[in-house]
Amino acid sequence: MDEFKQKQMEQDLKIKELEAKIETLRMANDQQIKQTDIQEMIDLIISEKEIALEQEVEKKMNQQQLQLIKWAAGTGISVIAVVISIFRIFFM
């Protein structure tokens, strides 16, 4: 009978050890899943920031192009006015 109880206690200890190992593996797996989720969230945030940055750059470029067109038009009108003035001075 003592031998039976001793074997039963050994089996109980093995079961507890295996349960502890299973719990450790579950915790490690959960932590790994959380890290994967965090990496996915970071990638999502970075891609959203890149899209926002691209939109800001495009908006700024459009503003600069509009300013360049305005400057070119203003400069062209001024040059034409100066040429007409010089033409009037010398030929009229």
PDB file of C-alpha atoms in Angstrom:
ATOM      1  CA  MET A   1       0.000   0.000   0.000  1.00  0.00           C
ATOM      2  CA  ASP A   2       2.852   2.407   0.805  1.00  0.00           C
ATOM      3  CA  GLU A   3       4.393   1.675  -2.544  1.00  0.00           C
ATOM      4  CA  PHE A   4       1.119   2.511  -4.253  1.00  0.00           C
ATOM      5  CA  LYS A   5       0.821   5.824  -2.380  1.00  0.00           C
ATOM      6  CA  GLN A   6       4.412   6.683  -3.207  1.00  0.00           C
ATOM      7  CA  LYS A   7       3.813   6.039  -6.917  1.00  0.00           C
ATOM      8  CA  GLN A   8       0.644   8.045  -6.754  1.00  0.00           C
ATOM      9  CA  MET A   9       2.513  10.964  -5.140  1.00  0.00           C
ATOM     10  CA  GLU A  10       5.215  10.737  -7.814  1.00  0.00           C
ATOM     11  CA  GLN A  11       2.553  10.807 -10.510  1.00  0.00           C
ATOM     12  CA  ASP A  12       0.896  13.804  -8.842  1.00  0.00           C
ATOM     13  CA  LEU A  13       4.240  15.613  -8.759  1.00  0.00           C
ATOM     14  CA  LYS A  14       4.834  14.838 -12.443  1.00  0.00           C
ATOM     15  CA  ILE A  15       1.346  16.089 -13.255  1.00  0.00           C
ATOM     16  CA  LYS A  16       1.967  19.324 -11.339  1.00  0.00           C
ATOM     17  CA  GLU A  17       5.314  19.789 -13.088  1.00  0.00           C
ATOM     18  CA  LEU A  18       3.701  19.247 -16.477  1.00  0.00           C
ATOM     19  CA  GLU A  19       0.888  21.661 -15.622  1.00  0.00           C
ATOM     20  CA  ALA A  20       3.475  24.261 -14.586  1.00  0.00           C
ATOM     21  CA  LYS A  21       5.354  23.757 -17.866  1.00  0.00           C
ATOM     22  CA  ILE A  22       2.115  24.072 -19.829  1.00  0.00           C
ATOM     23  CA  GLU A  23       1.274  27.297 -17.989  1.00  0.00           C
ATOM     24  CA  THR A  24       4.760  28.646 -18.670  1.00  0.00           C
ATOM     25  CA  LEU A  25       4.415  27.827 -22.361  1.00  0.00           C
ATOM     26  CA  ARG A  26       0.985  29.470 -22.472  1.00  0.00           C
ATOM     27  CA  MET A  27       2.356  32.627 -20.873  1.00  0.00           C
ATOM     28  CA  ALA A  28       5.274  32.698 -23.308  1.00  0.00           C
ATOM     29  CA  ASN A  29       2.891  32.188 -26.228  1.00  0.00           C
ATOM     30  CA  ASP A  30       0.594  34.973 -24.980  1.00  0.00           C
ATOM     31  CA  GLN A  31       3.551  37.307 -24.607  1.00  0.00           C
ATOM     32  CA  GLN A  32       4.758  36.487 -28.116  1.00  0.00           C
ATOM     33  CA  ILE A  33       1.264  37.125 -29.501  1.00  0.00           C
ATOM     34  CA  LYS A  34       1.146  40.464 -27.677  1.00  0.00           C
ATOM     35  CA  GLN A  35       4.523  41.426 -29.135  1.00  0.00           C
ATOM     36  CA  THR A  36       3.287  40.528 -32.610  1.00  0.00           C
ATOM     37  CA  ASP A  37       0.169  42.630 -32.054  1.00  0.00           C
ATOM     38  CA  ILE A  38       2.295  45.540 -30.877  1.00  0.00           C
ATOM     39  CA  GLN A  39       4.519  45.281 -33.953  1.00  0.00           C
ATOM     40  CA  GLU A  40       1.458  45.233 -36.212  1.00  0.00           C
ATOM     41  CA  MET A  41       0.031  48.304 -34.463  1.00  0.00           C
ATOM     42  CA  ILE A  42       3.347  50.132 -34.785  1.00  0.00           C
ATOM     43  CA  ASP A  43       3.532  49.261 -38.486  1.00  0.00           C
ATOM     44  CA  LEU A  44      -0.027  50.538 -38.943  1.00  0.00           C
ATOM     45  CA  ILE A  45       0.746  53.810 -37.158  1.00  0.00           C
ATOM     46  CA  ILE A  46       3.928  54.305 -39.189  1.00  0.00           C
ATOM     47  CA  SER A  47       2.118  53.672 -42.469  1.00  0.00           C
ATOM     48  CA  GLU A  48      -0.603  56.168 -41.466  1.00  0.00           C
ATOM     49  CA  LYS A  49       2.077  58.737 -40.622  1.00  0.00           C
ATOM     50  CA  GLU A  50       3.798  58.122 -43.976  1.00  0.00           C
ATOM     51  CA  ILE A  51       0.503  58.674 -45.803  1.00  0.00           C
ATOM     52  CA  ALA A  52      -0.108  61.880 -43.844  1.00  0.00           C
ATOM     53  CA  LEU A  53       3.459  63.015 -44.564  1.00  0.00           C
ATOM     54  CA  GLU A  54       3.034  62.323 -48.279  1.00  0.00           C
ATOM     55  CA  GLN A  55      -0.186  64.341 -48.299  1.00  0.00           C
ATOM     56  CA  GLU A  56       1.494  67.235 -46.493  1.00  0.00           C
ATOM     57  CA  VAL A  57       4.411  67.186 -48.931  1.00  0.00           C
ATOM     58  CA  GLU A  58       2.038  67.133 -51.892  1.00  0.00           C
ATOM     59  CA  LYS A  59       0.017  70.032 -50.441  1.00  0.00           C
ATOM     60  CA  LYS A  60       3.174  72.058 -49.818  1.00  0.00           C
ATOM     61  CA  MET A  61       4.436  71.310 -53.334  1.00  0.00           C
ATOM     62  CA  ASN A  62       1.134  72.471 -54.826  1.00  0.00           C
ATOM     63  CA  GLN A  63       1.382  75.710 -52.836  1.00  0.00           C
ATOM     64  CA  GLN A  64       4.943  76.279 -54.054  1.00  0.00           C
ATOM     65  CA  GLN A  65       3.932  75.615 -57.662  1.00  0.00           C
ATOM     66  CA  LEU A  66       1.058  78.095 -57.359  1.00  0.00           C
ATOM     67  CA  GLN A  67       3.428  80.725 -55.937  1.00  0.00           C
ATOM     68  CA  LEU A  68       5.873  80.081 -58.784  1.00  0.00           C
ATOM     69  CA  ILE A  69       3.114  80.510 -61.374  1.00  0.00           C
ATOM     70  CA  LYS A  70       1.993  83.759 -59.726  1.00  0.00           C
ATOM     71  CA  TRP A  71       5.574  85.021 -59.605  1.00  0.00           C
ATOM     72  CA  ALA A  72       6.143  84.117 -63.261  1.00  0.00           C
ATOM     73  CA  ALA A  73       2.922  85.870 -64.309  1.00  0.00           C
ATOM     74  CA  GLY A  74       3.762  88.970 -62.251  1.00  0.00           C
ATOM     75  CA  THR A  75       7.301  89.091 -63.590  1.00  0.00           C
ATOM     76  CA  GLY A  76       6.062  88.650 -67.161  1.00  0.00           C
ATOM     77  CA  ILE A  77       3.583  91.510 -66.801  1.00  0.00           C
ATOM     78  CA  SER A  78       6.278  93.720 -65.276  1.00  0.00           C
ATOM     79  CA  VAL A  79       8.721  92.951 -68.104  1.00  0.00           C
ATOM     80  CA  ILE A  80       6.063  93.742 -70.702  1.00  0.00           C
ATOM     81  CA  ALA A  81       5.282  97.037 -68.924  1.00  0.00           C
ATOM     82  CA  VAL A  82       8.989  97.974 -68.840  1.00  0.00           C
ATOM     83  CA  VAL A  83       9.427  97.112 -72.542  1.00  0.00           C
ATOM     84  CA  ILE A  84       6.381  99.205 -73.466  1.00  0.00           C
ATOM     85  CA  SER A  85       7.691 102.098 -71.356  1.00  0.00           C
ATOM     86  CA  ILE A  86      11.110 101.958 -72.990  1.00  0.00           C
ATOM     87  CA  PHE A  87       9.466 101.723 -76.405  1.00  0.00           C
ATOM     88  CA  ARG A  88       7.375 104.837 -75.637  1.00  0.00           C
ATOM     89  CA  ILE A  89      10.381 106.775 -74.377  1.00  0.00           C
ATOM     90  CA  PHE A  90      12.550 106.120 -77.434  1.00  0.00           C
ATOM     91  CA  PHE A  91      10.009 105.902 -80.212  1.00  0.00           C
ATOM     92  CA  MET A  92       7.312 108.401 -79.261  1.00  0.00           C
TER      93      MET A  92
END
